[in-house]
Short mmCIF file of C-alpha atoms in Angstrom, two decimals:
data_model
loop_
_atom_site.label_atom_id
_atom_site.label_comp_id
_atom_site.label_asym_id
_atom_site.label_seq_id
_atom_site.Cartn_x
_atom_site.Cartn_y
_atom_site.Cartn_z
CA MET H 1 -27.10 -30.81 -3.65
CA SER H 2 -24.36 -29.01 -1.72
CA ASN H 3 -21.88 -31.54 -3.13
CA LEU H 4 -22.84 -30.54 -6.66
CA ILE H 5 -22.80 -26.79 -6.10
CA PRO H 6 -20.15 -25.94 -3.49
CA ILE H 7 -20.23 -22.45 -2.06
CA GLU H 8 -16.88 -20.71 -1.77
CA ILE H 9 -15.78 -17.68 0.25
CA ASN H 10 -13.69 -15.09 -1.60
CA ASP H 11 -11.06 -12.68 -0.25
CA GLN H 12 -13.77 -10.14 0.58
CA LEU H 13 -15.52 -12.77 2.74
CA GLN H 14 -18.42 -13.00 0.27
CA GLN H 15 -20.20 -16.18 -0.82
CA GLU H 16 -19.81 -17.15 -4.46
CA VAL H 17 -20.21 -20.18 -6.72
CA SER H 18 -18.68 -21.54 -9.91
CA ALA H 19 -20.86 -20.79 -12.93
CA ARG H 20 -19.66 -24.03 -14.55
CA LYS H 21 -20.73 -26.10 -11.55
CA LEU H 22 -24.06 -24.29 -11.51
CA HIS H 23 -24.52 -25.01 -15.22
CA GLU H 24 -23.73 -28.67 -14.55
CA GLY H 25 -26.00 -28.87 -11.49
CA LEU H 26 -28.93 -27.39 -13.40
CA GLY H 27 -28.51 -30.07 -16.06
CA MET H 28 -28.43 -27.60 -18.94
CA ASN H 29 -28.18 -29.06 -22.45
CA ARG H 30 -26.86 -25.82 -23.92
CA ASP H 31 -23.06 -25.48 -23.98
CA PHE H 32 -21.62 -23.54 -21.05
CA THR H 33 -20.21 -20.56 -22.96
CA ASN H 34 -23.45 -19.67 -24.75
CA TRP H 35 -25.53 -20.48 -21.68
CA PHE H 36 -23.59 -18.07 -19.46
CA LYS H 37 -23.55 -15.40 -22.17
CA TYR H 38 -27.34 -15.66 -22.33
CA GLN H 39 -27.68 -15.41 -18.53
CA ALA H 40 -25.37 -12.39 -18.40
CA GLU H 41 -27.35 -10.59 -21.10
CA LYS H 42 -30.73 -11.48 -19.59
CA LEU H 43 -29.73 -10.27 -16.10
CA SER H 44 -27.58 -7.35 -17.38
CA LEU H 45 -24.55 -8.72 -15.53
CA ARG H 46 -21.33 -6.70 -15.65
CA GLU H 47 -17.90 -8.30 -15.63
CA GLY H 48 -15.93 -7.29 -12.54
CA ALA H 49 -19.06 -6.19 -10.69
CA ASP H 50 -21.48 -9.12 -11.03
CA PHE H 51 -19.11 -11.91 -12.06
CA THR H 52 -15.37 -12.57 -12.28
CA PRO H 53 -13.80 -14.64 -15.09
CA ILE H 54 -11.19 -17.21 -14.02
CA LEU H 55 -9.24 -20.05 -15.60
CA ALA H 56 -10.24 -23.48 -14.35
CA GLU H 57 -8.85 -26.95 -15.08
CA SER H 58 -10.95 -28.86 -17.57
CA THR H 59 -11.27 -32.64 -17.73
CA GLY H 60 -8.65 -32.65 -20.49
CA GLY H 61 -6.17 -30.89 -18.25
CA ARG H 62 -6.17 -27.68 -20.28
CA PRO H 63 -7.42 -24.42 -18.74
CA SER H 64 -11.03 -23.53 -19.46
CA ILE H 65 -12.92 -20.34 -18.73
CA ASP H 66 -15.16 -20.22 -15.69
CA TYR H 67 -16.91 -17.42 -13.82
CA LYS H 68 -17.29 -16.78 -10.12
CA VAL H 69 -20.73 -15.37 -9.39
CA PRO H 70 -22.07 -14.07 -6.06
CA ILE H 71 -24.66 -16.26 -4.44
CA ASP H 72 -27.47 -13.73 -4.99
CA ILE H 73 -26.75 -13.76 -8.76
CA ALA H 74 -26.74 -17.56 -8.67
CA LYS H 75 -30.21 -17.47 -7.06
CA HIS H 76 -31.50 -15.24 -9.88
CA ILE H 77 -30.12 -17.64 -12.49
CA CYS H 78 -31.89 -20.54 -10.78
CA MET H 79 -35.14 -18.59 -10.63
CA ILE H 80 -35.22 -17.78 -14.35
CA SER H 81 -34.07 -21.31 -15.27
CA GLY H 82 -37.16 -22.93 -13.72
CA GLY H 83 -37.72 -26.60 -13.00
CA GLU H 84 -37.40 -28.77 -9.91
CA LEU H 85 -33.60 -28.96 -9.98
CA ALA H 86 -33.32 -25.17 -10.18
CA HIS H 87 -35.78 -24.83 -7.29
CA GLN H 88 -33.76 -27.23 -5.11
CA ILE H 89 -30.47 -25.51 -5.88
CA ARG H 90 -31.97 -22.09 -5.22
CA GLU H 91 -33.33 -23.32 -1.87
CA HIS H 92 -29.85 -24.64 -1.03
CA PHE H 93 -28.41 -21.18 -1.75
CA ILE H 94 -31.09 -19.49 0.37
CA GLN H 95 -30.33 -21.73 3.36
CA ALA H 96 -26.58 -21.18 2.99
CA GLU H 97 -27.07 -17.42 2.73
CA ARG H 98 -29.33 -17.40 5.78
CA ALA H 99 -26.74 -19.28 7.84
CA TRP H 100 -23.97 -17.00 6.57
CA ASN H 101 -25.88 -13.90 7.67
CA SER H 102 -26.79 -15.19 11.13
CA PRO H 103 -25.70 -12.91 14.01
CA GLU H 104 -23.08 -15.45 15.08
CA GLN H 105 -21.52 -15.64 11.60
CA VAL H 106 -21.59 -11.87 11.15
CA MET H 107 -19.81 -11.42 14.50
CA ALA H 108 -17.25 -14.11 13.62
CA ARG H 109 -16.46 -12.36 10.32
CA ALA H 110 -16.14 -9.01 12.07
CA VAL H 111 -13.58 -10.52 14.45
CA GLN H 112 -11.75 -12.12 11.53
CA ILE H 113 -11.56 -8.82 9.63
CA ALA H 114 -10.37 -7.01 12.76
CA ASN H 115 -7.65 -9.61 13.29
CA GLN H 116 -6.54 -9.30 9.66
CA ARG H 117 -6.23 -5.53 10.03
CA ILE H 118 -4.29 -5.89 13.28
CA ASN H 119 -1.91 -8.36 11.62
CA SER H 120 -1.43 -6.00 8.66
CA LEU H 121 -0.65 -3.10 10.99
CA GLN H 122 1.79 -5.23 12.96
CA LEU H 123 3.62 -6.15 9.75
CA ILE H 124 3.86 -2.48 8.81
CA ILE H 125 5.16 -1.61 12.28
CA GLU H 126 7.78 -4.36 12.09
CA GLU H 127 8.87 -3.21 8.63
CA GLN H 128 9.15 0.41 9.76
CA LYS H 129 10.80 -0.33 13.12
CA PRO H 130 14.41 -0.38 11.83
CA LYS H 131 13.83 2.91 10.00
CA VAL H 132 12.26 4.49 13.08
CA ILE H 133 15.08 3.30 15.34
CA PHE H 134 17.67 4.62 12.88
CA ALA H 135 15.89 7.98 12.57
CA GLU H 136 15.51 8.39 16.33
CA ALA H 137 19.14 7.46 16.92
CA LEU H 138 20.32 9.86 14.23
CA GLU H 139 18.13 12.68 15.48
CA THR H 140 19.36 12.42 19.08
CA SER H 141 23.01 11.70 18.28
CA GLY H 142 25.75 14.30 18.14
CA ASN H 143 26.78 13.09 14.70
CA SER H 144 26.63 16.39 12.85
CA ILE H 145 28.09 16.42 9.34
CA LEU H 146 29.31 18.90 6.77
CA ILE H 147 26.98 20.01 3.99
CA GLY H 148 29.21 18.23 1.47
CA GLU H 149 28.63 14.99 3.37
CA LEU H 150 24.87 15.66 3.33
CA ALA H 151 25.07 15.83 -0.48
CA LYS H 152 26.60 12.33 -0.47
CA ILE H 153 23.79 11.02 1.77
CA LEU H 154 21.21 12.55 -0.56
CA ARG H 155 22.80 10.82 -3.56
CA GLN H 156 22.72 7.52 -1.67
CA ASN H 157 18.96 8.07 -1.32
CA GLY H 158 18.44 8.62 -5.04
CA ILE H 159 18.68 12.43 -5.05
CA GLU H 160 21.24 13.50 -7.63
CA ILE H 161 22.76 16.70 -6.29
CA GLY H 162 26.32 17.87 -5.78
CA GLN H 163 27.78 19.95 -2.97
CA ASN H 164 27.71 23.29 -4.83
CA ARG H 165 24.15 22.79 -6.06
CA LEU H 166 23.07 21.81 -2.53
CA PHE H 167 24.55 25.00 -1.07
CA GLU H 168 22.75 26.97 -3.77
CA LYS H 169 19.43 25.25 -3.08
CA LEU H 170 19.72 25.75 0.69
CA ARG H 171 20.33 29.46 0.10
CA GLU H 172 17.43 29.72 -2.35
CA GLU H 173 15.02 28.09 0.09
CA GLY H 174 16.05 30.21 3.07
CA TYR H 175 18.07 27.71 5.08
CA LEU H 176 21.43 29.43 4.56
CA ILE H 177 22.26 33.15 4.49
CA LYS H 178 22.65 34.43 0.92
CA ARG H 179 25.17 37.24 1.33
CA GLY H 180 27.32 39.28 3.69
CA GLU H 181 29.77 38.25 6.37
CA SER H 182 27.52 35.34 7.39
CA TYR H 183 27.33 33.94 3.85
CA ASN H 184 26.45 30.21 3.84
CA GLN H 185 25.78 30.20 7.56
CA PRO H 186 22.38 29.00 8.85
CA THR H 187 19.50 31.45 8.94
CA GLN H 188 17.68 32.10 12.19
CA TYR H 189 14.78 30.06 10.79
CA SER H 190 16.85 26.92 10.21
CA MET H 191 18.68 27.28 13.53
CA GLU H 192 15.36 27.48 15.40
CA MET H 193 14.29 24.29 13.62
CA GLY H 194 17.44 22.56 14.89
CA LEU H 195 18.65 21.68 11.38
CA PHE H 196 22.14 23.11 11.73
CA GLU H 197 24.76 23.94 14.29
CA ILE H 198 27.76 26.23 14.06
CA LYS H 199 31.15 24.99 15.20
CA LYS H 200 33.47 27.82 16.21
CA ARG H 201 37.19 27.63 16.78
CA THR H 202 40.16 29.96 17.00
CA ILE H 203 43.34 29.60 14.98
CA THR H 204 46.67 31.17 15.93
CA ASN H 205 48.49 32.50 12.89
CA PRO H 206 52.31 32.27 12.49
CA ASP H 207 52.60 35.97 13.33
CA GLY H 208 50.88 35.38 16.65
CA SER H 209 47.55 36.88 15.67
CA VAL H 210 44.39 34.96 16.35
CA ARG H 211 41.45 34.49 14.01
CA ALA H 212 38.08 32.88 14.59
CA THR H 213 36.51 30.43 12.11
CA THR H 214 33.00 29.04 11.89
CA THR H 215 31.87 25.81 10.25
CA THR H 216 28.24 25.04 9.45
CA LYS H 217 27.23 21.47 10.21
CA VAL H 218 23.98 19.57 9.62
CA THR H 219 22.52 17.99 12.76
CA GLY H 220 21.05 14.49 12.88
CA LYS H 221 17.59 16.05 12.82
CA GLY H 222 18.61 18.14 9.82
CA GLN H 223 19.88 15.10 7.92
CA ILE H 224 16.51 13.34 8.30
CA TYR H 225 14.65 16.55 7.43
CA PHE H 226 16.53 17.23 4.20
CA VAL H 227 16.50 13.61 2.99
CA ASN H 228 12.70 13.51 3.43
CA LYS H 229 12.25 16.98 1.94
CA PHE H 230 14.24 16.35 -1.23
CA LYS H 231 12.79 12.84 -1.72
CA LYS H 232 9.31 14.39 -1.75
CA GLN H 233 10.41 16.91 -4.37
CA ILE H 234 11.48 14.17 -6.80
CA ALA H 235 8.53 11.85 -6.04
#
């Protein structure tokens, strides 16, 4: 009987059978489509919850509709069908279900699921590793850049913003000073976060006088911070 009604294991590690093969194994005279429709109505089966429609190869080579049904639903169909064949098939399902739910099989499935999750996590780690290495290298490097260069990096990451608009936004959100002698220099808040650094230098004028200049630069940590921040805003 197991050759007539094979039991399959789906992606959720659940036992299921082909409704067409069950219809054939039960020796039903009624055509498959109307037979299954009757069973679904009688048992109040819901598509997606109690059965899944699929396309299967027919004997003529053209796709035909089939349904995957859980083994417990298949047992119910056998029970209401009646007859010796239905009884034998139902007993076959009961034995298969009993073996599937034995402590050894349950433990084996638990190990399989755990291994699948570990493999999935390892794939995620491998995919993220280059990004993590790049971020860590950028954060710890001394490669500070001008705010205009940050605007270019943001555009490369899908954030359409120019240099002037970026300055304006950084002032609006409290990262740069809005007015006064320190206009466009980092606020205490952003300096404490390590997002910016100030480069100071002195310039000797032609008349011999000396003047000091300051340039605001975005640190590696700041570059990562602002790319992530602005990407979230457009998500």
